Amino acid sequence: MELAADSRLSVTTRPIVNPALNGRLGGLSDYPFTRLAALLADVTPRTNTAPLMLSIGEPQHEPPALLAQALAAAPLADWGKYPPTIGTAPFRAAVHGWLRRRYGLPADFVDVDKGILPATGTREALFQVALLATPQQKDGRQPAVLIPNPFYAVYEGAAALAGAEPVFMPATRATGFLPDLDALSPDLLARTALMYLCTPSNPQGAVADLAYLKKAITLARAYGFVLALDECYAEIWDRVPPPGGFEAALALENEKGGQGTANLLVFNSLSKRSSAAGLRSGFIAGDPKLIQAFTRLRSYALAGNALPALAAAAALWGDDAHVEENRRLYRQKIDAAEAALGGRYGFYRPAGGFFLWLEVGDGEAATRRLWGEAGLRVLPGAYFTRSEPDGSNAGQPFIRVALVHDAETVGRACETIARVLE
């Protein structure tokens, strides 16, 4: 049998047919740091001092010695073993113990075996929860995923790639920098599959109080969606410990009975709490039915934390002394920033987290000036914020400044911000 003429073409002479990629990628905003690099590509700092990165929330504190000690103590053979999707019993027990201490939970409120999973940080878990929670249709329509605006870019990417419609909830000064839950229409809630909330919020540092969290959980249960609470800044607070989703769920349990952690997933990590971003260790906890489904999903999509990393994480979740020292250092930075900026650019002490959300008139123009004139790299607020249909962008007047360097450096940087932008 003779080959068809075109099948005898050499590989090098055949026309190139490009792969058909996932078209949903095209609907995403450019990642904030990609946009920042493009914004500053033609700007060379005119300064004799080394550039200072205030754009990324990467903790600069030295991790506690406990981390290195736990890693060193791990058996060498453990590095040669694949970690189980559900983690280890000591890891789950350490997370369970921290949740009880931090939020005053009874021992059986979060199931230590069926209500906790390890996460490789929280970024991948926050992405995967949209794949878990998004059905083909909700209320006979395309599902919606509700996202605070400004937002963490992972939320948007997860919603779009799961086939949902990302719906952005304004979180402006007028709403206390948190979404107005009362503004959500019943029609929208009926097709909602997932709601992301971050408290303390990034970038504004706003904290949802117990009543707010109870309302969010109640809506999730009334309309049958998953509430994903991103609490990765919960241990970095200024004056008062932020309440958590489990506290709110426990309050509802005491008021109404029998609902436990239903519809709720809480995400947290050691990146900020323990200055251990490189460990890539966090957890997902909550509704056992959702955790069971998440375990199944992650058995296909998870690389997992190495057993020595899980042992180190268990040691860190079991220790609170280093966290108090961490908070003290962050308070010093906020003090230094307040001394330099208080009364200008809408400065306020963030209730949680370690970012300043400064109103400077034009965030992109201010970012270019600070880089060009002082070698300070910040992020324009518009890069966290989806524009309205009319083209307006509530984040456009803002910049985000990460207070991750030592207090003296933060103080000098904030003085420079005031000088350059005056």
Coordinates of C-alpha atoms in Angstrom, one line a residue:
M1 CA 0.0 0.0 0.0
E2 CA 1.4 3.4 -1.0
L3 CA 1.5 6.3 1.4
A4 CA -0.5 9.4 0.5
A5 CA 1.7 12.1 -1.0
D6 CA 1.4 14.5 2.0
S7 CA 2.4 11.7 4.4
R8 CA 5.8 11.5 2.7
L9 CA 6.7 15.1 3.6
S10 CA 9.6 15.3 6.0
V11 CA 8.9 16.7 9.4
T12 CA 10.8 19.8 8.6
T13 CA 8.7 20.7 5.6
R14 CA 5.3 20.2 7.2
P15 CA 3.5 23.4 8.2
I16 CA 3.6 24.2 11.9
V17 CA 0.2 23.7 13.6
N18 CA 0.2 25.4 17.0
P19 CA -1.4 23.6 19.9
A20 CA -4.9 24.8 20.9
L21 CA -4.4 26.1 24.4
N22 CA -7.0 26.7 27.1
G23 CA -8.8 29.8 25.9
R24 CA -9.7 30.7 29.5
L25 CA -6.2 31.9 30.0
G26 CA -6.8 34.8 27.7
G27 CA -9.5 36.2 30.0
L28 CA -7.1 36.7 32.9
S29 CA -5.4 39.9 34.0
D30 CA -1.7 40.0 33.6
Y31 CA 0.0 38.9 36.9
P32 CA 0.8 42.0 39.0
F33 CA 4.5 41.4 39.0
T34 CA 4.5 40.9 35.2
R35 CA 2.8 44.3 34.9
L36 CA 5.2 45.9 37.3
A37 CA 8.2 44.7 35.4
A38 CA 6.7 46.2 32.2
L39 CA 5.8 49.5 33.9
L40 CA 9.4 50.0 35.1
A41 CA 11.3 48.4 32.1
D42 CA 12.4 51.8 30.8
V43 CA 13.2 53.4 34.2
T44 CA 16.7 53.4 35.6
P45 CA 17.0 54.4 39.3
R46 CA 18.9 57.6 39.7
T47 CA 20.3 56.8 43.1
N48 CA 23.6 55.8 44.7
T49 CA 21.9 53.5 47.2
A50 CA 21.0 49.8 46.5
P51 CA 17.4 49.4 45.2
L52 CA 14.9 48.3 47.9
M53 CA 12.1 45.9 47.1
L54 CA 8.9 46.9 48.9
S55 CA 6.8 45.3 46.3
I56 CA 6.7 41.7 47.4
G57 CA 5.4 40.3 50.7
E58 CA 8.3 38.1 51.3
P59 CA 9.2 38.0 55.1
Q60 CA 12.8 39.0 55.8
H61 CA 12.9 37.9 59.4
E62 CA 15.2 35.0 60.1
P63 CA 13.1 31.8 60.6
P64 CA 13.2 30.3 64.1
A65 CA 16.0 28.0 64.9
L66 CA 13.4 25.4 65.6
L67 CA 13.0 25.0 61.8
A68 CA 16.6 24.0 61.2
Q69 CA 16.7 21.8 64.2
A70 CA 13.6 19.8 63.2
L71 CA 14.9 19.4 59.6
A72 CA 18.2 18.2 60.9
A73 CA 16.6 15.7 63.2
A74 CA 14.6 14.1 60.5
P75 CA 15.8 10.6 59.4
L76 CA 17.7 10.7 56.1
A77 CA 15.5 7.9 54.8
D78 CA 12.4 10.1 55.0
W79 CA 13.7 12.2 52.1
G80 CA 13.4 9.1 49.9
K81 CA 9.7 8.5 50.7
Y82 CA 6.7 9.9 48.9
P83 CA 4.5 11.9 51.4
P84 CA 0.9 10.8 51.8
T85 CA -1.8 13.2 50.6
I86 CA -3.3 13.4 54.1
G87 CA 0.1 14.3 55.6
T88 CA 1.1 12.7 58.9
A89 CA -0.6 12.3 62.2
P90 CA 1.9 14.5 64.1
F91 CA 1.4 17.3 61.5
R92 CA -2.4 17.1 61.8
A93 CA -2.2 17.0 65.6
A94 CA 0.1 20.1 65.6
V95 CA -2.3 22.1 63.4
H96 CA -5.3 20.9 65.5
G97 CA -3.5 22.0 68.7
W98 CA -2.8 25.4 67.3
L99 CA -6.3 25.9 66.1
R100 CA -7.6 25.0 69.6
R101 CA -5.2 27.4 71.3
R102 CA -5.6 30.3 68.8
Y103 CA -9.4 30.2 68.5
G104 CA -10.5 28.6 71.8
L105 CA -12.1 25.6 70.0
P106 CA -13.3 22.4 71.8
A107 CA -11.3 19.3 70.9
D108 CA -13.9 17.8 68.6
F109 CA -14.9 20.9 66.6
V110 CA -12.3 20.4 63.9
D111 CA -11.8 16.7 63.2
V112 CA -8.1 16.0 63.6
D113 CA -8.1 13.1 61.1
K114 CA -10.9 14.0 58.7
G115 CA -10.8 17.8 58.9
I116 CA -7.2 18.8 58.2
L117 CA -5.0 18.4 55.1
P118 CA -1.4 19.7 54.5
A119 CA -0.9 22.2 51.7
T120 CA 2.2 23.2 49.8
G121 CA 1.8 26.7 51.1
T122 CA -1.7 28.0 50.5
R123 CA -1.3 29.3 47.0
E124 CA -1.8 26.0 45.2
A125 CA -4.6 25.0 47.6
L126 CA -6.5 28.3 47.1
F127 CA -6.2 27.6 43.3
Q128 CA -7.4 24.0 43.6
V129 CA -10.4 24.8 45.8
A130 CA -12.1 26.4 42.7
L131 CA -11.7 23.1 40.9
L132 CA -13.2 21.4 43.8
A133 CA -16.2 23.7 44.3
T134 CA -17.2 24.6 40.7
P135 CA -19.9 22.4 39.2
Q136 CA -20.9 22.5 35.5
Q137 CA -23.9 24.7 36.4
K138 CA -25.3 26.3 39.5
D139 CA -29.0 27.3 39.5
G140 CA -29.1 26.3 35.8
R141 CA -26.4 28.9 34.9
Q142 CA -22.7 29.4 34.8
P143 CA -21.4 29.3 38.4
A144 CA -20.1 32.4 40.0
V145 CA -17.0 32.7 42.2
L146 CA -17.1 35.8 44.4
I147 CA -13.7 37.6 44.9
P148 CA -12.8 40.6 47.0
N149 CA -11.7 43.6 44.9
P150 CA -8.7 44.3 45.4
F151 CA -7.8 40.7 45.1
Y152 CA -5.1 38.1 45.2
A153 CA -4.5 37.1 41.6
V154 CA -4.7 33.4 42.3
Y155 CA -8.4 33.8 43.1
E156 CA -9.2 35.1 39.7
G157 CA -7.0 32.6 37.9
A158 CA -8.6 29.7 39.8
A159 CA -12.2 30.9 39.1
A160 CA -11.6 31.4 35.4
L161 CA -9.8 28.1 34.8
A162 CA -12.4 26.2 36.7
G163 CA -15.0 27.5 34.2
A164 CA -16.7 29.9 36.6
E165 CA -17.4 33.6 36.2
P166 CA -15.2 35.7 38.5
V167 CA -17.5 38.3 40.2
F168 CA -15.6 41.0 42.0
M169 CA -16.9 42.4 45.2
P170 CA -15.8 46.0 45.9
A171 CA -13.8 46.4 49.0
T172 CA -13.1 50.1 49.3
R173 CA -12.7 52.6 52.1
A174 CA -16.5 53.1 52.0
T175 CA -17.0 49.5 52.8
G176 CA -14.3 49.3 55.4
F177 CA -12.0 47.6 52.9
L178 CA -14.1 44.4 53.1
P179 CA -16.8 43.4 50.6
D180 CA -20.3 44.5 51.5
L181 CA -22.1 41.2 52.0
D182 CA -25.5 42.9 52.1
A183 CA -25.0 44.2 48.6
L184 CA -24.9 40.6 47.1
S185 CA -28.2 39.9 45.4
P186 CA -30.1 36.7 45.9
D187 CA -29.9 36.1 42.2
L188 CA -26.1 36.2 42.3
L189 CA -25.9 34.1 45.4
A190 CA -28.1 31.4 43.9
R191 CA -25.4 30.7 41.3
T192 CA -22.4 31.2 43.5
A193 CA -20.2 28.1 43.9
L194 CA -17.4 29.6 45.9
M195 CA -16.6 32.8 47.9
Y196 CA -13.1 33.8 48.6
L197 CA -12.5 36.1 51.6
C198 CA -9.1 37.1 53.0
T199 CA -8.9 38.4 56.6
P200 CA -6.7 40.2 57.5
S201 CA -7.0 41.4 53.9
N202 CA -4.3 41.8 51.4
P203 CA -3.5 44.6 50.6
Q204 CA -5.5 46.8 53.0
G205 CA -5.0 45.0 56.3
A206 CA -8.7 45.1 57.2
V207 CA -10.0 42.5 59.7
A208 CA -13.4 40.9 59.4
D209 CA -15.1 40.8 62.8
L210 CA -17.0 37.9 64.2
A211 CA -20.4 39.2 63.0
Y212 CA -19.1 39.6 59.5
L213 CA -17.7 36.1 59.4
K214 CA -20.9 34.6 60.8
K215 CA -22.9 36.4 58.1
A216 CA -20.5 35.0 55.4
I217 CA -20.9 31.4 56.8
T218 CA -24.7 31.8 57.0
L219 CA -24.8 32.9 53.4
A220 CA -22.7 29.9 52.3
R221 CA -25.1 27.5 54.0
A222 CA -28.2 29.3 52.9
Y223 CA -27.2 29.3 49.2
G224 CA -25.1 26.1 49.1
F225 CA -21.6 27.4 48.3
V226 CA -18.1 26.9 49.7
L227 CA -16.6 29.7 51.8
A228 CA -12.9 29.7 51.4
L229 CA -11.3 31.8 54.1
D230 CA -7.7 32.8 53.4
E231 CA -6.3 33.5 56.9
C232 CA -2.6 33.5 56.0
Y233 CA -2.0 36.8 57.8
A234 CA -4.0 35.8 60.9
E235 CA -0.9 35.8 63.2
I236 CA 0.4 39.2 62.1
W237 CA -1.7 41.7 63.9
D238 CA -1.2 45.1 65.5
R239 CA -3.4 45.4 68.6
V240 CA -6.1 42.7 68.7
P241 CA -6.0 39.1 67.5
P242 CA -8.2 38.8 64.4
P243 CA -11.2 36.4 64.8
G244 CA -11.2 33.4 62.6
G245 CA -13.7 31.4 60.6
F246 CA -13.8 28.6 63.1
E247 CA -14.5 31.0 65.9
A248 CA -17.5 32.3 63.9
A249 CA -18.6 28.7 63.1
L250 CA -18.4 27.8 66.7
A251 CA -20.5 30.8 67.7
L252 CA -23.1 29.7 65.1
E253 CA -23.0 26.2 66.5
N254 CA -23.6 27.5 70.0
E255 CA -26.5 29.7 68.8
K256 CA -28.2 27.2 66.3
G257 CA -26.6 23.8 67.0
G258 CA -25.6 21.0 64.7
Q259 CA -23.8 22.8 61.9
G260 CA -20.1 22.6 62.9
T261 CA -17.8 23.5 60.1
A262 CA -20.3 22.9 57.3
N263 CA -19.5 24.7 54.0
L264 CA -16.3 26.2 55.4
L265 CA -12.7 25.7 54.5
V266 CA -9.9 27.7 56.2
F267 CA -6.4 28.1 54.7
N268 CA -3.3 29.1 56.5
S269 CA 0.5 28.7 56.2
L270 CA 3.8 29.2 57.9
S271 CA 5.1 31.7 55.4
K272 CA 4.1 34.7 57.3
R273 CA 3.5 33.3 60.8
S274 CA 7.0 31.7 61.0
S275 CA 8.9 33.6 58.3
A276 CA 9.3 30.3 56.5
A277 CA 8.0 31.0 53.0
G278 CA 10.6 28.6 51.5
L279 CA 9.3 25.7 53.5
R280 CA 6.1 25.9 51.4
S281 CA 4.0 24.5 54.2
G282 CA 0.4 25.3 55.1
F283 CA -2.9 23.6 55.7
I284 CA -6.6 23.3 54.7
A285 CA -9.1 22.7 57.4
G286 CA -12.8 22.5 57.8
D287 CA -15.9 20.6 56.6
P288 CA -15.0 16.9 56.6
K289 CA -17.1 16.3 53.5
L290 CA -15.2 19.0 51.6
I291 CA -11.9 17.7 53.0
Q292 CA -12.7 14.2 51.8
A293 CA -13.4 15.5 48.3
F294 CA -10.3 17.7 48.4
T295 CA -8.2 14.7 49.3
R296 CA -9.5 12.9 46.3
L297 CA -8.8 15.9 44.0
R298 CA -5.3 16.3 45.5
S299 CA -4.4 12.7 45.1
Y300 CA -4.3 13.5 41.3
A301 CA -2.8 17.0 41.5
L302 CA -0.5 17.2 44.6
A303 CA 3.2 16.8 44.8
G304 CA 3.0 17.1 48.6
N305 CA 5.3 18.2 51.4
A306 CA 8.3 16.0 52.1
L307 CA 8.1 14.1 55.4
P308 CA 11.0 16.1 57.0
A309 CA 9.2 19.3 56.0
L310 CA 6.0 18.0 57.6
A311 CA 8.0 17.3 60.8
A312 CA 9.4 20.8 60.8
A313 CA 6.0 22.3 60.1
A314 CA 4.6 20.3 63.1
A315 CA 7.3 21.8 65.3
L316 CA 6.5 25.3 64.2
W317 CA 2.8 25.0 64.6
G318 CA 3.4 23.7 68.1
D319 CA 5.4 26.7 69.2
D320 CA 3.9 30.2 69.8
A321 CA 6.9 32.0 71.4
H322 CA 8.6 32.8 68.0
V323 CA 5.3 34.1 66.7
E324 CA 5.0 36.7 69.4
E325 CA 8.5 37.9 68.6
N326 CA 7.6 38.1 65.0
R327 CA 4.6 40.3 65.8
R328 CA 6.8 42.5 67.9
L329 CA 9.1 43.1 65.0
Y330 CA 6.2 43.9 62.7
R331 CA 4.8 46.4 65.2
Q332 CA 8.1 48.2 65.2
K333 CA 7.9 48.5 61.4
I334 CA 4.4 50.0 61.6
D335 CA 5.6 52.4 64.3
A336 CA 8.4 53.5 62.0
A337 CA 6.1 53.9 59.1
E338 CA 3.6 55.9 61.2
A339 CA 6.4 58.2 62.3
A340 CA 7.3 58.9 58.7
L341 CA 3.9 59.0 57.0
G342 CA 1.3 59.6 59.7
G343 CA -1.3 62.0 58.4
R344 CA -0.3 61.7 54.8
Y345 CA -1.5 59.5 51.9
G346 CA -4.4 58.2 53.9
F347 CA -2.0 56.4 56.2
Y348 CA -3.6 54.1 58.9
R349 CA -2.1 51.3 61.0
P350 CA -3.2 48.1 59.4
A351 CA -5.1 45.9 61.9
G352 CA -3.4 42.9 60.4
G353 CA -0.8 41.9 57.9
F354 CA 2.3 43.9 57.0
F355 CA 1.2 46.1 54.0
L356 CA 0.6 49.8 53.7
W357 CA -2.2 50.8 51.3
L358 CA -1.3 54.4 50.5
E359 CA -3.5 56.8 48.5
V360 CA -1.1 58.8 46.4
G361 CA -3.3 60.1 43.5
D362 CA -1.9 58.0 40.7
G363 CA -0.5 54.6 41.7
E364 CA 1.4 53.9 38.5
A365 CA 2.9 57.4 38.3
A366 CA 4.0 57.2 41.9
T367 CA 5.5 53.8 41.4
R368 CA 7.6 55.1 38.5
R369 CA 8.8 58.1 40.5
L370 CA 9.7 56.1 43.5
W371 CA 11.7 53.7 41.4
G372 CA 13.4 56.3 39.2
E373 CA 14.2 58.9 41.9
A374 CA 14.8 56.6 44.9
G375 CA 15.2 53.0 43.8
L376 CA 12.1 52.0 45.9
R377 CA 10.0 49.3 44.2
V378 CA 6.3 49.3 45.2
L379 CA 3.2 48.0 43.5
P380 CA 0.4 50.1 41.9
G381 CA -3.0 49.4 43.5
A382 CA -4.6 49.0 40.2
Y383 CA -2.7 45.8 39.6
F384 CA -4.7 44.2 42.4
T385 CA -8.0 45.7 41.3
R386 CA -10.3 44.8 38.5
S387 CA -11.7 47.8 36.6
E388 CA -15.4 48.6 36.4
P389 CA -17.2 48.4 33.1
D390 CA -16.9 52.2 32.8
G391 CA -13.1 51.9 33.0
S392 CA -12.8 53.3 36.5
N393 CA -10.5 51.4 38.9
A394 CA -10.8 51.8 42.7
G395 CA -7.2 50.8 43.2
Q396 CA -5.8 53.3 40.8
P397 CA -5.0 56.0 43.4
F398 CA -3.1 53.5 45.7
I399 CA 0.2 51.9 46.0
R400 CA 1.0 48.8 48.2
V401 CA 4.1 48.9 50.3
A402 CA 5.4 45.8 52.0
L403 CA 6.9 46.3 55.5
V404 CA 9.2 43.3 55.4
H405 CA 12.6 44.8 56.0
D406 CA 14.0 45.8 59.5
A407 CA 12.3 48.8 61.2
E408 CA 15.2 51.2 60.5
T409 CA 15.1 50.4 56.8
V410 CA 11.3 50.7 56.7
G411 CA 11.5 54.1 58.5
R412 CA 14.0 55.4 56.0
A413 CA 12.0 54.1 53.1
C414 CA 8.8 55.7 54.3
E415 CA 10.6 59.0 54.8
T416 CA 11.8 58.7 51.2
I417 CA 8.3 58.0 50.0
A418 CA 7.1 61.2 51.7
R419 CA 10.0 63.2 50.2
V420 CA 9.7 62.0 46.7
L421 CA 5.9 62.2 46.5
E422 CA 5.4 65.5 48.3

